[in-house]
Coordinates of C-alpha atoms and ligand atoms in Angstrom, one line a residue:
M1 CA -0.1 0.0 0.0
K2 CA 1.7 3.3 -1.2
L3 CA 1.5 6.4 0.6
S4 CA 0.9 9.4 -1.7
L5 CA 0.0 12.1 0.7
V6 CA 0.0 13.1 4.4
E7 CA -2.2 15.7 5.7
L8 CA -1.6 17.2 9.2
R9 CA -4.7 19.1 10.2
R10 CA -4.7 21.1 13.7
A11 CA -8.4 21.7 14.8
R12 CA -9.5 23.6 18.1
L13 CA -13.1 22.3 19.4
P14 CA -14.4 24.0 22.4
L15 CA -15.3 21.7 25.4
V16 CA -18.9 22.0 26.8
S17 CA -17.2 22.6 30.2
P18 CA -13.9 22.9 31.7
F19 CA -12.2 19.9 32.6
R20 CA -9.9 20.0 35.5
T21 CA -7.3 17.3 36.7
S22 CA -4.4 17.4 38.8
F23 CA -2.2 18.7 36.3
G24 CA -4.2 21.4 34.9
V25 CA -7.4 22.7 33.3
E26 CA -8.6 22.2 29.7
T27 CA -11.4 24.4 28.2
T28 CA -10.7 23.6 24.6
K29 CA -9.4 20.5 22.7
E30 CA -6.5 21.3 20.3
V31 CA -6.2 18.3 18.3
L32 CA -3.7 17.0 15.5
L33 CA -5.5 14.8 12.9
L34 CA -3.8 12.8 10.3
R35 CA -5.3 12.2 6.9
I36 CA -3.3 9.7 4.4
E37 CA -3.9 9.1 1.0
T38 CA -3.2 5.7 -0.6
P39 CA -4.1 4.3 -4.0
D40 CA -7.2 2.6 -2.8
A41 CA -8.6 4.5 0.2
E42 CA -7.9 7.2 2.7
G43 CA -7.2 6.8 6.2
W44 CA -7.6 8.9 9.3
G45 CA -5.6 9.1 12.7
E46 CA -5.9 11.2 15.7
C47 CA -3.1 12.3 18.0
V48 CA -3.8 12.5 21.5
A49 CA -1.0 14.6 22.6
M50 CA -2.2 17.7 24.5
V51 CA -0.9 21.3 24.1
A52 CA 1.4 21.2 27.1
P53 CA 3.4 18.1 28.4
L54 CA 1.6 18.0 31.7
Y55 CA 0.0 14.4 31.3
S56 CA 3.3 12.9 29.7
S57 CA 6.3 14.4 28.1
E58 CA 4.7 14.5 24.8
Y59 CA 2.8 17.6 23.3
V60 CA 1.0 18.6 20.3
D61 CA 3.6 20.8 18.5
A62 CA 6.3 18.4 19.2
A63 CA 4.2 15.4 17.9
Q64 CA 3.5 17.3 14.6
H65 CA 7.3 18.0 14.2
V66 CA 8.5 14.3 14.9
I67 CA 5.5 13.2 12.4
E68 CA 6.7 15.5 9.8
T69 CA 10.6 15.2 10.4
F70 CA 11.2 11.7 11.2
L71 CA 8.1 9.3 11.0
I72 CA 6.7 10.2 7.8
P73 CA 9.9 9.5 5.9
R74 CA 10.5 6.3 7.3
I75 CA 6.9 4.8 6.6
A76 CA 7.2 6.2 3.2
S77 CA 10.3 4.5 2.6
L78 CA 8.4 1.0 2.7
R79 CA 6.6 2.2 -0.5
E80 CA 4.4 -0.5 -1.9
R81 CA 5.4 -2.8 1.2
L82 CA 3.7 -0.5 3.8
T83 CA 1.2 -2.2 5.9
A84 CA -0.3 -1.2 9.4
A85 CA 1.6 -4.4 11.0
K86 CA 5.1 -2.8 9.9
V87 CA 4.5 0.7 11.1
A88 CA 5.4 0.1 14.9
H89 CA 8.7 -1.9 13.8
V90 CA 9.8 0.8 11.1
L91 CA 9.3 3.6 13.8
E92 CA 11.1 1.6 16.3
P93 CA 14.6 3.5 16.1
I94 CA 12.9 6.6 16.9
K95 CA 13.0 7.0 20.8
G96 CA 9.9 7.7 22.4
H97 CA 6.8 9.5 20.9
P98 CA 4.2 7.1 21.3
M99 CA 1.3 9.3 20.6
A100 CA 2.7 10.6 17.4
K101 CA 3.6 7.1 16.3
A102 CA 0.0 5.9 17.3
A103 CA -1.7 8.5 15.5
L104 CA 0.2 7.6 12.2
E105 CA -0.3 3.8 12.6
L106 CA -3.9 4.4 13.2
A107 CA -4.1 6.4 9.8
V108 CA -2.3 3.5 8.0
L109 CA -4.7 0.8 9.8
D110 CA -7.6 2.6 8.7
A111 CA -6.7 3.0 5.1
E112 CA -5.8 -0.5 4.9
L113 CA -9.2 -1.6 6.4
R114 CA -11.1 0.4 4.4
T115 CA -9.3 -1.0 1.2
S116 CA -10.2 -4.6 2.5
G117 CA -13.6 -3.7 3.7
Q118 CA -13.0 -5.1 7.3
P119 CA -14.0 -3.0 10.6
L120 CA -11.3 -2.0 12.9
A121 CA -12.9 -3.9 15.8
E122 CA -13.0 -7.1 13.9
R123 CA -9.5 -6.8 13.0
L124 CA -8.3 -6.0 16.7
G125 CA -10.3 -8.9 18.0
S126 CA -13.9 -7.5 19.1
V127 CA -16.3 -9.7 20.7
H128 CA -19.2 -7.0 21.7
D129 CA -21.5 -5.1 19.4
T130 CA -21.7 -2.5 22.3
V131 CA -19.5 -1.4 25.4
P132 CA -20.6 -0.1 28.5
S133 CA -19.7 3.3 29.0
G134 CA -18.1 5.3 32.0
V135 CA -17.4 8.9 32.6
S136 CA -14.7 10.9 34.0
V137 CA -15.5 13.8 36.4
G138 CA -13.1 16.7 36.7
I139 CA -12.0 18.3 40.0
M140 CA -14.6 20.9 40.7
D141 CA -14.8 24.2 42.7
T142 CA -17.2 22.7 45.4
I143 CA -18.6 19.3 46.8
P144 CA -22.3 20.6 45.7
A145 CA -21.1 21.1 42.3
L146 CA -19.5 17.7 42.1
L147 CA -22.7 16.2 43.3
D148 CA -24.8 17.8 40.6
A149 CA -22.2 17.0 37.8
V150 CA -22.5 13.1 39.1
A151 CA -26.0 13.3 39.3
N152 CA -26.4 14.6 35.8
Y153 CA -24.2 11.6 34.4
V154 CA -25.8 9.0 36.3
G155 CA -29.2 10.3 35.1
Q156 CA -27.9 10.3 31.5
G157 CA -27.1 6.3 32.5
Y158 CA -23.5 6.4 32.5
V159 CA -22.6 2.8 34.3
R160 CA -19.5 3.9 36.3
I161 CA -18.1 7.4 37.4
K162 CA -14.5 8.2 37.7
L163 CA -13.7 11.0 40.1
K164 CA -10.4 13.2 39.3
I165 CA -8.4 13.4 42.8
A166 CA -5.6 15.5 43.9
P167 CA -4.1 16.4 47.4
G168 CA -6.7 18.7 49.1
W169 CA -9.6 16.9 46.8
D170 CA -9.8 13.4 47.6
V171 CA -11.3 12.0 50.8
E172 CA -14.0 14.5 51.4
P173 CA -15.5 14.7 47.8
V174 CA -15.3 10.7 47.1
R175 CA -17.1 10.4 50.7
A176 CA -19.8 12.8 49.6
V177 CA -20.4 11.0 46.2
R178 CA -20.4 7.7 48.0
E179 CA -23.0 8.9 50.5
R180 CA -25.2 10.2 47.9
F181 CA -24.8 7.2 45.4
A182 CA -24.6 4.1 47.6
D183 CA -24.3 1.5 45.1
L184 CA -22.7 3.5 42.2
P185 CA -19.7 1.7 40.6
L186 CA -17.0 4.3 41.3
Q187 CA -13.5 4.9 41.1
V188 CA -10.6 7.6 41.4
D189 CA -7.6 8.9 39.2
A190 CA -4.9 10.7 40.8
N191 CA -2.8 11.2 37.7
T192 CA 0.5 10.7 39.9
A193 CA -0.4 13.5 42.3
Y194 CA 0.8 11.8 45.4
T195 CA 4.1 10.0 46.8
L196 CA 4.6 6.8 48.8
A197 CA 4.6 9.0 51.8
D198 CA 0.8 9.4 51.3
A199 CA 0.2 5.8 51.5
R200 CA -1.7 6.0 54.9
H201 CA -3.9 8.9 53.6
L202 CA -4.9 7.0 50.8
K203 CA -5.8 3.9 52.7
R204 CA -8.7 6.3 53.9
L205 CA -10.0 5.9 50.4
D206 CA -10.5 2.1 51.2
D207 CA -13.8 2.9 53.1
F208 CA -15.5 3.9 50.0
D209 CA -15.9 0.6 48.1
L210 CA -14.1 2.0 45.1
L211 CA -13.3 -0.2 41.9
L212 CA -9.8 1.1 41.9
I213 CA -7.5 3.8 42.5
E214 CA -5.7 4.8 39.4
Q215 CA -2.2 6.0 39.0
P216 CA -1.5 7.6 42.3
L217 CA 2.1 7.7 42.3
P218 CA 4.7 9.1 39.5
E219 CA 4.8 7.2 36.0
D220 CA 8.4 5.7 36.9
D221 CA 7.6 4.6 40.4
I222 CA 6.6 0.9 40.0
R223 CA 8.2 -0.3 43.2
G224 CA 6.3 2.6 45.0
H225 CA 3.0 1.2 43.7
A226 CA 3.9 -2.3 44.6
E227 CA 4.6 -1.0 48.4
L228 CA 1.3 1.1 48.2
A229 CA -0.5 -2.1 47.1
K230 CA 0.5 -3.8 50.2
V231 CA -1.0 -0.8 52.2
V232 CA -4.3 -0.1 50.8
R233 CA -7.2 -2.6 50.0
T234 CA -8.6 -0.8 47.0
P235 CA -7.0 -2.2 43.8
I236 CA -4.1 -0.1 42.2
C237 CA -4.9 0.6 38.4
L238 CA -1.8 1.9 36.3
D239 CA -2.4 4.4 33.4
E240 CA 0.9 6.7 33.0
S241 CA 3.4 3.9 34.0
I242 CA 2.3 1.3 31.4
T243 CA 4.0 2.3 28.0
S244 CA 4.2 -1.1 26.4
A245 CA 3.2 -4.7 26.7
R246 CA 6.8 -5.4 28.2
S247 CA 6.0 -2.7 30.9
A248 CA 2.6 -4.0 31.7
A249 CA 4.3 -7.7 32.3
D250 CA 6.8 -5.9 34.5
A251 CA 4.3 -4.0 36.5
I252 CA 2.1 -6.9 37.1
A253 CA 5.0 -9.3 37.7
L254 CA 6.4 -6.9 40.5
G255 CA 2.8 -6.6 42.0
A256 CA 2.4 -2.8 41.2
C257 CA -1.1 -3.2 39.7
S258 CA -4.0 -5.5 39.7
V259 CA -5.9 -3.5 36.9
I260 CA -4.6 -1.7 33.8
N261 CA -6.1 1.4 31.8
I262 CA -5.1 0.9 28.4
K263 CA -4.6 4.0 26.0
A264 CA -3.4 3.2 22.6
G265 CA -1.8 6.6 22.3
R266 CA 0.3 6.0 25.5
V267 CA 1.5 2.4 24.1
G268 CA 2.4 3.6 20.7
G269 CA -0.7 2.2 18.8
Y270 CA -3.7 0.2 18.8
L271 CA -1.7 -3.0 17.8
E272 CA 0.4 -2.7 20.8
A273 CA -2.6 -1.9 22.8
V274 CA -3.9 -5.2 21.7
R275 CA -0.8 -6.9 23.2
V276 CA -1.2 -4.8 26.4
H277 CA -4.7 -6.4 26.5
D278 CA -3.5 -10.0 25.8
V279 CA -0.6 -9.8 28.5
A280 CA -3.0 -8.6 31.0
A281 CA -5.6 -11.3 30.0
A282 CA -2.9 -14.1 30.3
H283 CA -2.3 -13.1 33.9
G284 CA -5.9 -12.5 34.6
V285 CA -5.6 -8.7 35.1
P286 CA -8.8 -6.8 33.8
V287 CA -8.3 -3.9 31.6
W288 CA -10.5 -1.0 30.8
C289 CA -10.2 1.6 27.8
G290 CA -8.9 5.1 28.8
G291 CA -9.6 8.2 27.0
M292 CA -8.1 11.5 26.3
L293 CA -10.9 13.7 25.2
E294 CA -10.8 12.5 21.6
T295 CA -12.9 13.6 18.6
G296 CA -15.1 11.2 17.0
I297 CA -12.1 9.5 15.2
G298 CA -9.9 8.5 18.3
R299 CA -13.3 7.8 19.9
A300 CA -14.4 5.4 17.3
A301 CA -11.0 3.5 17.5
N302 CA -11.1 3.3 21.4
I303 CA -14.6 1.8 21.3
A304 CA -13.3 -0.6 19.0
L305 CA -10.6 -1.4 21.2
A306 CA -12.8 -1.6 24.2
S307 CA -14.9 -4.5 22.6
L308 CA -12.0 -7.2 23.1
P309 CA -12.8 -9.8 25.7
G310 CA -10.3 -8.5 28.4
F311 CA -12.1 -5.2 28.8
V312 CA -14.3 -6.2 31.7
L313 CA -14.4 -2.8 33.3
P314 CA -16.3 0.1 31.8
G315 CA -13.9 2.5 30.1
D316 CA -13.8 6.2 29.4
T317 CA -15.6 5.6 26.3
S318 CA -18.3 8.5 26.9
A319 CA -20.8 9.7 24.2
S320 CA -19.5 12.5 22.1
D321 CA -21.8 15.1 23.8
R322 CA -19.7 14.5 27.2
F323 CA -17.0 16.9 25.7
F324 CA -18.2 18.4 22.5
T325 CA -21.4 20.1 21.4
Q326 CA -20.3 19.6 17.7
D327 CA -18.2 16.6 17.0
I328 CA -16.4 16.4 13.6
I329 CA -18.1 13.1 12.6
T330 CA -21.6 12.8 10.9
A331 CA -23.0 10.5 13.6
P332 CA -21.7 11.3 17.0
F333 CA -21.6 8.5 19.6
V334 CA -24.4 8.5 21.8
L335 CA -25.5 6.8 25.0
E336 CA -27.9 4.0 24.9
E337 CA -29.0 2.6 28.1
G338 CA -25.5 3.0 29.4
Q339 CA -23.5 1.7 26.2
V340 CA -22.1 2.9 23.2
R341 CA -22.2 1.1 19.8
V342 CA -19.1 -0.4 18.2
P343 CA -18.7 1.1 14.8
T344 CA -19.4 -1.7 12.0
G345 CA -18.2 -0.1 8.9
P346 CA -14.8 -0.4 7.2
G347 CA -11.8 0.9 9.0
L348 CA -12.8 3.3 11.7
G349 CA -16.5 3.1 10.5
V350 CA -16.9 6.7 10.8
T351 CA -17.4 9.4 8.3
I352 CA -16.0 13.1 8.8
D353 CA -18.2 15.9 8.2
P354 CA -16.0 18.1 5.9
A355 CA -17.9 21.4 6.7
V356 CA -17.7 20.8 10.5
L357 CA -14.1 20.1 10.3
D358 CA -13.4 23.0 8.1
E359 CA -15.1 25.2 10.8
V360 CA -12.7 23.8 13.5
T361 CA -9.8 23.8 11.4
V362 CA -6.8 26.1 12.5
T363 CA -4.0 25.0 10.1
T364 CA -3.5 22.2 7.4
K365 CA -0.2 21.1 6.1
S366 CA 0.3 18.6 3.3
V367 CA 3.3 16.2 2.7
T368 CA 3.2 15.0 -1.0
L369 CA 5.1 11.7 -1.2
Ligands
LIG401 O1 -13.2 10.7 28.7 O2 -11.8 11.1 27.2 C1 -12.3 11.0 28.5 C2 -11.3 11.7 29.5 C3 -10.9 10.7 30.6 O3 -10.1 11.6 32.5 C4 -9.8 11.1 31.5 N1 -8.5 11.3 30.7 O4 -5.8 11.1 32.9 O5 -7.0 9.7 31.9 C5 -6.7 10.7 32.1 C6 -7.6 11.8 31.6 C7 -6.6 12.7 30.5 C8 -7.4 13.6 29.9 C9 -5.2 12.5 30.2 C10 -6.7 14.5 29.1 C11 -4.7 13.4 29.5 C12 -5.4 14.3 28.8

């Protein structure tokens, strides 16, 4: 499959409401979208790197730079021999930049699958037509505001709530939500905001029957998570720390986690994400699909991934209107009795709305090959 064009498009979509985490507040999604052309089909990819390197070391300007300068020439060098399965291998000599690599691999995968007529979900190993949908609730100014937000999402039918926590916004908000919603499947996400010295404080969360505590400690603190897991009863889930199938195997072997959040961007692509899923499944470790405020392109791919058999916990696979009043796809994802439908069309199975896309586009750059 020969690549003839790569289009790099930067778009800006306002969020329906500000989304606050321990590392910052987002009010707009600035996204890098890729469109590639091959003789038989086009393919779309979305890069999940954010504007600033606050979640991980990647950021969108750097992702665009590395894609243009180092990644495109490498995959183009494969010429007719380009296939999605070869992308990660040919990009391996370039250190790091998993989100940039994942975006490019997704575009190649989409073009390949649109050519053969196969849906992405099927290619990845899907076993479900719909997936249960959870929602991530940001840090709020007050506990009453948080309770209103949670009540609204529960009312819409979301089957699991994830609360963002940080020092100063943890035990009390979690207690308030648990008191109001006794049976709600509930989990928390710290995005690395604590240290092992906080172990006794974090243990107080054991009172609230949480599904898991996600990434309490720094990304490289695997031993710390293993120590913490001996102190707290609530299962420890890793997100930022899991950067590959190998690191997943290590974290499991070292007792650092008993649940894994899988994000394709964080591990360098959807094909590696499947390998993380397989490693976890082999160890009986449940996984769920994370989210990074994706537009319909990335959301479609995440929902496909979340339909694999090891994804036994609801993911951050919310409906499009959780974040956007206007998505860039013609049929945005909707919540139906707590579930979202896995796309069934070839490739990503979604259609881009060109008028909407043009409206939100800030810059476009084409690389002809
Ligand atoms: O549903 O897309 C979503 C957002 C889920 O909380 C969410 N994502 O740390 O997992 C995370 C967090 C995130 C958001 C991370 C933006 C990085 C950027």
